[in-house]
Amino acid sequence: MSSATGVLSRAVRGGSYRFIQRLCTFAANSLVLRKVHLNVAGAVTIRLELVLASIFLLRDGFRLAFLRVPSLDSKDLSHGTSYIQQLVNTAWLSTLISWIVAGILLMYSFVMSDTKSEMDEVELRYSTVLAMYCGAAMIEALAEPMYVLAHASVLVSWQVAAQSAAFLVRAAVQYLGVVVFELSLTAYGIAELSFALTLLVTFALFFYQRIHQSSSTNTFALSSMGQLLPRIPENGVAWCHPQLTALLVPLSVQSGVKYLLAEGDKWVLTTFASLQHMGVYGLVSNLGSLVPRIVFLPIEETTKTIFSKLVLEQNQMDNNAKDKNKSLANGQTLLLMLLKLLNLGGLVFVSFGTTYANTLVLLLYGAEKAHQGIGDALAVYCVYIPFLGVNGVCEAVVHAVGNDYALMRLNKLLGLFFVIYAICALVFMQVFKWGILGLILANCVNMACRILYCLTFLASFFRSVTPHAQFDNAFFNGIAFWLRSLPDQLVLVAFFSSLIVTAISQRILLAKDASSLIYHALHVVVGVFCFSGTMLTLYIKERHLLGEQLAAMRGNNKTHKD
């Protein structure tokens, strides 16, 4: 097996492990969150998660940068111990930054503990748990140099094993602390400390074992555990690797933008919402983001890889317009196919998720939380999910095929869109008093802006192979490009008819007794019939979707008859 094939197989295997890990994480979170009060859920899922994200603000930039470094198992690392030490020192910069941020937050927690007044139990415990989270983050940051070195070497099994072990320990401690010992918020602080310690110890054991095994064969770049510590390199070379440090600057900026976009909703909630509202959003986000994390994210990563190869292929072609157009047309066909699949998935969430959200919340979180507005918020979140899917793929393609100017423009516009999002969130939550529903709708506005820009860019990029008439306006071209990815009109009618029928069913059946499992079961039966009819319509009208698209990509223009 070639080196490239080995790397790919390890990456795919790691993706499968992470898929299972995300499912287990969701199951464990749901089990524990079912037992806690909404105020506790809000503190954990919003405030404390924001603390961790802020401490590890630049971590992704370091991890991306170290992907450019040769593997520790590679024979290319023949630069000597000075080169290895420079890499290790650079990796420790991530730990240093995390420690500085954690230290600032730790001091803030001490200030909070000295200014306690009349607060509820959660607020009284929060400063202590915040200090525990900061301490846990500092311990976890000690493992980061080992993580990035393993990441550079595509040692997926190490990463997955360490994270899985830490996850299992955290889940067990959370369950015991919340359910058995009823420690409430404090249980999460203890669990986070357990997670960090397990992660650090597991990575240290992996490195110790590999160094010990390769001591006689010299097949590993490190010869002792002491080399994992920061120190002055030999031969008077720079403390850190110059090229890698220079690469960290743009990647750190990119990480900062990513942080702002990913954690913007938590900042808005922390500023304007109560702990109970945070708890509602945290539970909804934990449930609603399951599909984006498990399904959409792998699709985005694969799409980015495929279209990056497309651009590389285009650049390597000689000035052969016919071959370039054929390659470009295949790329457009693939993109439209992906968008159509995402549109179909989005229609499922809009048509059925919105009307069965309350039923799902009742089953997962219990009747008490079902009556606290979580079902209504989840219903609106189901409208948000299609935006996430389409935006993820569109931005992945833009990042893959766009030049420096296009990417810089996108980053600037993302900042503008974030401002629009913040204004919408403020208006929807504070002026219109829509609460959490307003925040989710503001997220929809943000995603819609990002999608529209990406569509205009993609319509322009594929302009030379677009068979349809073009508009003079780029915005209309983008809309026309997206319309080409919609399913057959009869399929759309079937989906929206199902939405109407299931909405009527919800209003009639669940209005009598929203906690009755019998009425919910009858409501589900109605949904099963509607879903079956919709899938039958989809099969009749779109059954040749994959066949025709793939045939077109192979240059086969033969179409299938209905």
CSV table of N, CA, C and O in Angstrom, one decimal, residues 265 281 284-290 292-293 349 354 374-388 436-437 440-441 443-444:
chain,number,residue,atom,x,y,z
A,265,ASP,N,-23.5,32.8,18.8
A,265,ASP,CA,-24.8,32.6,19.4
A,265,ASP,C,-24.6,32.5,21.0
A,265,ASP,O,-25.4,33.0,21.7
A,281,TYR,N,-31.9,26.7,24.8
A,281,TYR,CA,-31.1,26.7,23.6
A,281,TYR,C,-30.0,25.6,23.6
A,281,TYR,O,-29.7,24.9,22.6
A,284,VAL,N,-31.7,22.3,22.9
A,284,VAL,CA,-32.1,22.2,21.4
A,284,VAL,C,-30.9,22.1,20.5
A,284,VAL,O,-30.9,21.3,19.6
A,285,SER,N,-29.8,22.8,20.9
A,285,SER,CA,-28.6,22.7,20.0
A,285,SER,C,-28.0,21.4,20.1
A,285,SER,O,-27.5,20.8,19.1
A,286,ASN,N,-28.0,20.8,21.3
A,286,ASN,CA,-27.4,19.4,21.5
A,286,ASN,C,-28.2,18.4,20.6
A,286,ASN,O,-27.6,17.5,20.0
A,287,LEU,N,-29.5,18.6,20.5
A,287,LEU,CA,-30.3,17.7,19.7
A,287,LEU,C,-30.3,18.0,18.3
A,287,LEU,O,-30.1,17.2,17.4
A,288,GLY,N,-30.5,19.3,18.0
A,288,GLY,CA,-30.7,19.8,16.6
A,288,GLY,C,-29.4,19.7,15.8
A,288,GLY,O,-29.4,19.6,14.6
A,289,SER,N,-28.2,19.9,16.5
A,289,SER,CA,-27.0,19.9,15.7
A,289,SER,C,-26.4,18.5,15.5
A,289,SER,O,-25.3,18.4,15.0
A,290,LEU,N,-27.1,17.5,15.9
A,290,LEU,CA,-26.6,16.1,15.8
A,290,LEU,C,-26.4,15.8,14.3
A,290,LEU,O,-25.4,15.3,13.9
A,292,PRO,N,-26.0,18.0,11.6
A,292,PRO,CA,-24.9,18.7,11.1
A,292,PRO,C,-23.6,18.1,11.5
A,292,PRO,O,-22.6,18.1,10.7
A,293,ARG,N,-23.4,17.7,12.7
A,293,ARG,CA,-22.1,17.2,13.2
A,293,ARG,C,-21.8,15.8,12.6
A,293,ARG,O,-20.7,15.6,12.2
A,349,PHE,N,-36.6,17.7,7.2
A,349,PHE,CA,-36.6,18.4,8.5
A,349,PHE,C,-37.7,19.5,8.6
A,349,PHE,O,-38.4,19.6,9.6
A,354,THR,N,-40.4,19.9,12.1
A,354,THR,CA,-41.1,21.0,12.8
A,354,THR,C,-42.4,20.5,13.5
A,354,THR,O,-42.8,21.0,14.6
A,374,ILE,N,-39.0,23.8,24.9
A,374,ILE,CA,-37.9,23.2,24.2
A,374,ILE,C,-38.4,22.7,22.8
A,374,ILE,O,-37.8,22.8,21.8
A,375,GLY,N,-39.6,22.1,22.8
A,375,GLY,CA,-40.2,21.5,21.6
A,375,GLY,C,-40.4,22.6,20.6
A,375,GLY,O,-40.1,22.4,19.4
A,376,ASP,N,-40.9,23.8,21.0
A,376,ASP,CA,-41.1,24.8,20.0
A,376,ASP,C,-39.8,25.4,19.4
A,376,ASP,O,-39.7,25.6,18.2
A,377,ALA,N,-38.8,25.5,20.3
A,377,ALA,CA,-37.5,25.9,19.9
A,377,ALA,C,-36.9,24.9,18.9
A,377,ALA,O,-36.3,25.3,17.9
A,378,LEU,N,-37.0,23.6,19.2
A,378,LEU,CA,-36.5,22.6,18.3
A,378,LEU,C,-37.2,22.6,17.0
A,378,LEU,O,-36.6,22.4,15.9
A,379,ALA,N,-38.5,22.9,17.0
A,379,ALA,CA,-39.2,23.0,15.7
A,379,ALA,C,-38.6,24.1,14.8
A,379,ALA,O,-38.5,23.9,13.6
A,380,VAL,N,-38.3,25.2,15.4
A,380,VAL,CA,-37.7,26.3,14.6
A,380,VAL,C,-36.3,25.9,14.2
A,380,VAL,O,-35.8,26.2,13.1
A,381,TYR,N,-35.6,25.2,15.1
A,381,TYR,CA,-34.2,24.8,14.7
A,381,TYR,C,-34.2,23.8,13.5
A,381,TYR,O,-33.3,23.8,12.7
A,382,CYS,N,-35.3,23.1,13.4
A,382,CYS,CA,-35.4,22.2,12.2
A,382,CYS,C,-35.5,23.0,10.9
A,382,CYS,O,-35.1,22.5,9.8
A,383,VAL,N,-36.0,24.2,11.0
A,383,VAL,CA,-35.9,25.1,9.8
A,383,VAL,C,-34.5,25.6,9.5
A,383,VAL,O,-34.1,25.8,8.4
A,384,TYR,N,-33.7,25.7,10.6
A,384,TYR,CA,-32.4,26.2,10.5
A,384,TYR,C,-31.4,25.1,9.9
A,384,TYR,O,-30.4,25.5,9.2
A,385,ILE,N,-31.7,23.9,10.1
A,385,ILE,CA,-30.8,22.8,9.7
A,385,ILE,C,-30.6,22.8,8.2
A,385,ILE,O,-29.4,22.6,7.8
A,386,PRO,N,-31.6,23.0,7.3
A,386,PRO,CA,-31.3,23.0,5.9
A,386,PRO,C,-30.3,24.1,5.5
A,386,PRO,O,-29.5,24.0,4.6
A,387,PHE,N,-30.4,25.3,6.2
A,387,PHE,CA,-29.5,26.4,5.9
A,387,PHE,C,-28.0,25.9,6.2
A,387,PHE,O,-27.1,26.2,5.5
A,388,LEU,N,-27.9,25.2,7.3
A,388,LEU,CA,-26.5,24.7,7.7
A,388,LEU,C,-26.0,23.8,6.7
A,388,LEU,O,-24.8,23.9,6.3
A,436,ILE,N,-35.5,32.7,22.5
A,436,ILE,CA,-34.7,31.7,21.8
A,436,ILE,C,-35.1,31.5,20.4
A,436,ILE,O,-34.2,31.4,19.5
A,437,LEU,N,-36.4,31.6,20.1
A,437,LEU,CA,-36.8,31.5,18.7
A,437,LEU,C,-36.2,32.6,17.9
A,437,LEU,O,-35.8,32.4,16.7
A,440,ILE,N,-32.6,31.8,17.0
A,440,ILE,CA,-32.5,30.8,15.9
A,440,ILE,C,-32.8,31.4,14.5
A,440,ILE,O,-32.2,31.1,13.5
A,441,LEU,N,-33.8,32.3,14.5
A,441,LEU,CA,-34.2,32.9,13.3
A,441,LEU,C,-33.0,33.9,12.8
A,441,LEU,O,-32.8,34.0,11.6
A,443,ASN,N,-29.9,33.3,13.3
A,443,ASN,CA,-29.0,32.4,12.7
A,443,ASN,C,-29.4,32.0,11.3
A,443,ASN,O,-28.5,31.9,10.4
A,444,CYS,N,-30.7,31.9,11.0
A,444,CYS,CA,-31.1,31.6,9.7
A,444,CYS,C,-30.8,32.8,8.7
A,444,CYS,O,-30.4,32.6,7.6
